[in-house]
Amino acid sequence: MQTDLSPRREIGVFDSGVGGFTVLRELRAMLPTARLRYLADTAYAPYGNRSPEEIQARSIAITEHLVECGAELIVVACNTATAHAIDALRARWPALPFVGTEPGIKPAVAATRNGRIGLLATPATAASARLRALIERHATRQEVVVQGCAGVVDRIEAGDLDSPGLRDLVNLYCEPLRRAGVDTALLGCTHYPLIEPLWQAALGPNVELLRIETAVARRAVGLWTPFLGEEPALDIETSGDPAILGTWIATVLGWQGLDVQAWQPASRNGQHALTV
Ligand code: DGL
């Protein structure tokens, strides 16, 4: 336990939108007294359709803000931003600890019985060199079927968690995994656990679905030293409409009465990214 009573010492968490809440709710449960700040880059979601340069510029602008607010640990609660920006973030803030979010290829390799693994991710994550390297490193004898799922995040952001159109889309993306006969599938985007029953229904009951957010939250807990006199806090900011996000949070997560604040990047980096 530290005795640092700095009121600004906090954990910054970000995602393109609501997906990172799947990590944040675990973190909140594990560290109930920590000061947490969540930034949803809603105006710029989905990241999965953006270029690596845009994803990097947004991630840098967001991290600048989180650090200004007092973040001493950053959780990149987004597979897409981790795939394309975490190296740049670590290079820019070498003394700041970052926890990234990456598909759990290692646990999937341990779990599969038939050696066939499916991975559902955003198009940008699916196309990333970082993911390719991760698969090459850990799945040396297994087949990994990677499926980019354009359009799914847009619907979740809009509050659609169970429409016939979304089910059709999920079915379409699960088809290559079914054809390959995978027995294990990874949800490689933090938005996807929000519609886990849809993936399970499309893949069938014999496919084991693996999610990563608990492991990400645990990693963050391992890097965080609670301090005496800590007053729990949860600040939520968005580059989109705070009222819409507030309603989404109340409806989907059941967190009532949270005051969501508007945020725009102050740096040239982030502004440039908005006009790209
Ligand atoms: N939730 C993020 C991820 O894990 C980003 C999804 C998106 O914005 O496309 O990849």
Coordinates of C-alpha atoms in Angstrom, one line a residue, residues 8-273:
R8 CA -5.5 12.6 -9.7
R9 CA -3.9 9.2 -9.7
E10 CA -6.1 7.0 -11.9
I11 CA -6.3 4.2 -14.5
G12 CA -7.2 5.4 -18.0
V13 CA -9.2 3.0 -20.2
F14 CA -10.1 3.5 -23.8
D15 CA -11.8 2.0 -26.8
S16 CA -13.4 3.2 -30.1
G17 CA -16.7 3.1 -28.3
V18 CA -18.7 0.8 -25.9
G19 CA -16.6 -2.4 -26.4
G20 CA -14.1 -1.5 -23.7
F21 CA -16.9 -1.5 -21.1
T22 CA -16.6 -5.3 -21.2
V23 CA -13.1 -4.8 -19.8
L24 CA -14.0 -1.8 -17.5
R25 CA -16.8 -3.7 -15.7
E26 CA -14.3 -6.5 -14.8
L27 CA -11.8 -3.9 -13.7
R28 CA -14.3 -2.2 -11.6
A29 CA -15.3 -5.4 -9.9
M30 CA -11.6 -6.3 -9.2
L31 CA -10.5 -2.8 -8.1
P32 CA -13.6 -1.3 -6.4
T33 CA -11.7 1.6 -4.9
A34 CA -9.6 2.6 -7.9
R35 CA -10.2 5.9 -9.8
L36 CA -11.1 4.9 -13.3
R37 CA -11.5 7.0 -16.4
Y38 CA -13.1 5.6 -19.6
L39 CA -12.9 7.3 -22.9
A40 CA -15.1 6.1 -25.7
D41 CA -14.0 7.5 -29.1
T42 CA -17.5 7.2 -30.4
A43 CA -17.3 9.9 -33.1
Y44 CA -14.5 7.8 -34.6
A45 CA -15.9 4.3 -34.2
P46 CA -15.5 1.8 -35.7
Y47 CA -11.8 1.7 -35.6
G48 CA -12.0 -1.6 -37.5
N49 CA -12.6 0.2 -40.8
R50 CA -9.8 2.7 -40.3
S51 CA -6.2 2.9 -41.5
P52 CA -3.4 2.1 -39.1
E53 CA -2.3 5.8 -39.2
E54 CA -5.8 7.0 -38.2
I55 CA -6.0 4.5 -35.3
Q56 CA -2.6 5.5 -34.1
A57 CA -3.4 9.2 -34.3
R58 CA -6.6 8.8 -32.3
S59 CA -4.9 6.5 -29.7
I60 CA -2.1 9.0 -29.2
A61 CA -4.5 11.9 -28.8
I62 CA -6.6 9.9 -26.3
T63 CA -3.6 8.8 -24.3
E64 CA -2.4 12.4 -24.1
H65 CA -5.7 13.4 -22.5
L66 CA -5.7 10.4 -20.1
V67 CA -2.2 11.3 -19.0
E68 CA -3.2 14.9 -18.5
C69 CA -6.1 13.7 -16.3
G70 CA -3.6 11.8 -14.1
A71 CA -3.5 8.3 -15.6
E72 CA -0.6 6.2 -14.3
L73 CA -1.7 3.1 -16.1
I74 CA -3.4 2.9 -19.5
V75 CA -5.6 0.0 -20.5
V76 CA -6.1 -0.2 -24.3
A77 CA -9.5 -2.0 -24.1
C78 CA -9.5 -2.5 -27.9
N79 CA -7.9 -5.2 -30.0
T80 CA -7.8 -2.9 -33.0
A81 CA -5.9 -0.1 -31.2
T82 CA -3.6 -2.7 -29.6
A83 CA -2.8 -4.2 -33.0
H84 CA -2.1 -0.9 -34.7
A85 CA -1.1 1.6 -32.0
I86 CA 0.3 0.0 -28.8
D87 CA 3.9 0.0 -30.1
A88 CA 3.7 3.7 -30.9
L89 CA 2.1 4.5 -27.5
R90 CA 4.9 2.6 -25.7
A91 CA 7.5 4.4 -27.7
R92 CA 6.0 7.8 -26.9
W93 CA 5.5 7.1 -23.2
P94 CA 8.3 4.7 -22.3
A95 CA 7.8 5.1 -18.5
L96 CA 4.0 4.6 -18.6
P97 CA 2.6 1.0 -18.2
F98 CA 0.2 0.0 -20.9
V99 CA -2.0 -3.1 -20.9
G100 CA -3.1 -4.2 -24.4
T101 CA -6.0 -6.4 -25.5
E102 CA -5.1 -9.2 -27.9
P103 CA -7.0 -12.4 -28.9
G104 CA -6.1 -15.2 -26.6
I105 CA -4.4 -17.5 -29.1
K106 CA -2.4 -19.3 -26.3
P107 CA -5.5 -20.2 -24.3
A108 CA -7.2 -21.3 -27.5
V109 CA -4.3 -23.6 -28.4
A110 CA -4.6 -25.1 -24.9
A111 CA -8.4 -25.5 -25.2
T112 CA -8.8 -26.9 -28.7
R113 CA -9.1 -30.7 -29.0
N114 CA -9.1 -31.0 -32.8
G115 CA -6.5 -28.3 -33.5
R116 CA -8.9 -26.0 -35.4
I117 CA -9.5 -22.5 -33.9
G118 CA -11.7 -19.7 -35.2
L119 CA -11.0 -16.0 -34.6
L120 CA -13.6 -13.3 -35.0
A121 CA -12.2 -9.8 -35.2
T122 CA -12.5 -6.4 -36.8
P123 CA -11.2 -6.1 -40.4
A124 CA -8.3 -4.0 -39.2
T125 CA -7.3 -6.5 -36.5
A126 CA -7.7 -9.4 -38.9
A127 CA -5.4 -7.7 -41.4
S128 CA -2.7 -6.7 -38.8
A129 CA 0.9 -7.9 -38.8
R130 CA 0.7 -8.1 -35.0
L131 CA -2.0 -10.7 -35.2
R132 CA -0.2 -12.7 -37.8
A133 CA 2.9 -12.7 -35.6
L134 CA 0.9 -13.8 -32.6
I135 CA -0.6 -16.7 -34.5
E136 CA 2.8 -17.8 -35.9
R137 CA 4.3 -17.6 -32.4
H138 CA 1.6 -19.6 -30.5
A139 CA -0.3 -21.7 -33.0
T140 CA 2.5 -23.6 -34.5
R141 CA 0.6 -26.8 -35.1
Q142 CA -3.0 -25.6 -35.2
E143 CA -5.1 -24.1 -38.0
V144 CA -6.5 -20.6 -37.2
V145 CA -9.4 -19.4 -39.3
V146 CA -9.4 -15.6 -39.0
Q147 CA -12.6 -13.8 -40.0
G148 CA -12.9 -10.0 -40.2
C149 CA -16.5 -9.0 -39.3
A150 CA -17.3 -5.6 -40.9
G151 CA -20.5 -4.0 -39.7
V152 CA -21.0 -5.8 -36.4
V153 CA -19.5 -3.0 -34.2
D154 CA -21.6 -0.3 -35.9
R155 CA -24.7 -2.1 -34.9
I156 CA -23.6 -2.7 -31.3
E157 CA -22.7 1.0 -31.1
A158 CA -26.2 1.8 -32.2
G159 CA -27.7 -0.3 -29.4
D160 CA -28.6 -3.3 -31.6
L161 CA -27.7 -6.4 -29.6
D162 CA -30.2 -8.8 -31.1
S163 CA -31.9 -7.8 -34.4
P164 CA -32.6 -10.3 -37.3
G165 CA -30.1 -8.2 -39.4
L166 CA -27.4 -8.6 -36.8
R167 CA -28.1 -12.3 -36.5
D168 CA -27.8 -12.7 -40.3
L169 CA -24.4 -10.9 -40.2
V170 CA -23.1 -13.0 -37.3
N171 CA -24.3 -16.1 -39.1
L172 CA -22.5 -15.0 -42.3
Y173 CA -19.2 -14.5 -40.4
C174 CA -19.5 -17.8 -38.6
E175 CA -20.0 -19.8 -41.7
P176 CA -16.2 -20.1 -42.6
L177 CA -15.6 -21.2 -39.0
R178 CA -18.4 -23.8 -39.2
R179 CA -17.1 -25.1 -42.5
A180 CA -13.6 -25.5 -41.1
G181 CA -15.0 -27.4 -38.2
V182 CA -13.4 -25.3 -35.4
D183 CA -14.1 -26.5 -31.9
T184 CA -12.8 -23.3 -30.2
A185 CA -13.5 -19.7 -31.2
L186 CA -12.0 -16.4 -30.0
L187 CA -14.0 -13.2 -29.7
G188 CA -11.2 -10.9 -30.9
C189 CA -12.9 -7.6 -30.4
T190 CA -14.1 -6.2 -27.1
H191 CA -17.5 -5.4 -28.5
Y192 CA -18.3 -9.0 -29.3
P193 CA -18.9 -10.4 -25.8
L194 CA -21.9 -8.0 -25.7
I195 CA -23.6 -10.3 -28.2
E196 CA -22.0 -13.5 -27.1
P197 CA -25.3 -15.5 -27.3
L198 CA -25.5 -14.7 -31.0
W199 CA -22.1 -16.0 -31.7
Q200 CA -22.8 -19.1 -29.7
A201 CA -26.1 -19.7 -31.5
A202 CA -24.4 -19.3 -34.9
L203 CA -21.4 -21.6 -34.1
G204 CA -23.4 -24.2 -32.2
P205 CA -23.2 -25.6 -28.7
N206 CA -20.1 -27.7 -29.4
V207 CA -17.8 -24.8 -30.1
E208 CA -16.2 -23.3 -27.0
L209 CA -16.2 -19.5 -27.1
L210 CA -13.2 -17.8 -25.4
R211 CA -13.1 -14.1 -24.4
I212 CA -10.2 -12.1 -23.1
E213 CA -11.4 -9.2 -21.0
T214 CA -11.1 -10.9 -17.6
A215 CA -7.4 -11.7 -18.4
V216 CA -6.9 -8.1 -19.5
A217 CA -8.4 -6.7 -16.3
R218 CA -6.3 -9.1 -14.2
R219 CA -3.1 -7.9 -15.9
A220 CA -4.1 -4.3 -15.1
V221 CA -4.8 -5.3 -11.5
G222 CA -1.3 -6.9 -11.3
L223 CA 0.3 -3.6 -12.4
W224 CA -1.7 -1.4 -10.1
T225 CA -0.8 -0.6 -6.5
P226 CA -3.8 0.6 -4.5
F227 CA -3.1 3.4 -2.1
L228 CA -4.4 4.5 1.2
G229 CA -7.4 6.8 1.3
E230 CA -8.3 6.1 -2.3
E231 CA -11.8 7.5 -3.2
P232 CA -13.4 5.4 -5.9
A233 CA -14.4 7.3 -9.0
L234 CA -15.6 6.6 -12.5
D235 CA -15.4 9.3 -15.1
I236 CA -16.7 8.5 -18.6
E237 CA -16.0 10.7 -21.6
T238 CA -16.9 10.4 -25.3
S239 CA -16.1 12.1 -28.5
G240 CA -19.7 11.4 -29.5
D241 CA -23.0 12.4 -27.9
P242 CA -22.8 12.1 -24.1
A243 CA -26.6 11.7 -23.8
I244 CA -26.7 8.8 -26.3
L245 CA -23.8 7.0 -24.5
G246 CA -25.4 7.6 -21.1
T247 CA -28.6 5.9 -22.3
W248 CA -26.6 3.0 -23.8
I249 CA -24.8 2.5 -20.5
A250 CA -28.0 2.6 -18.5
T251 CA -29.8 0.3 -20.8
V252 CA -27.1 -2.3 -21.6
L253 CA -24.9 -2.2 -18.5
G254 CA -27.6 -1.1 -16.0
W255 CA -25.3 1.6 -14.6
Q256 CA -27.7 4.4 -13.8
G257 CA -27.0 8.1 -13.1
L258 CA -23.6 8.3 -14.6
D259 CA -22.6 11.7 -15.8
V260 CA -21.0 11.3 -19.3
Q261 CA -18.8 14.2 -20.4
A262 CA -18.0 15.3 -24.0
W263 CA -14.4 15.2 -25.1
Q264 CA -12.5 16.5 -28.2
P265 CA -8.8 16.0 -28.8
A266 CA -6.8 19.2 -28.0
S267 CA -3.7 18.1 -29.8
R268 CA -3.1 18.7 -33.5
N269 CA -2.6 14.9 -33.8
G270 CA -6.2 14.1 -32.9
Q271 CA -7.6 17.0 -34.9
H272 CA -5.7 16.0 -38.0
A273 CA -7.1 12.5 -37.5

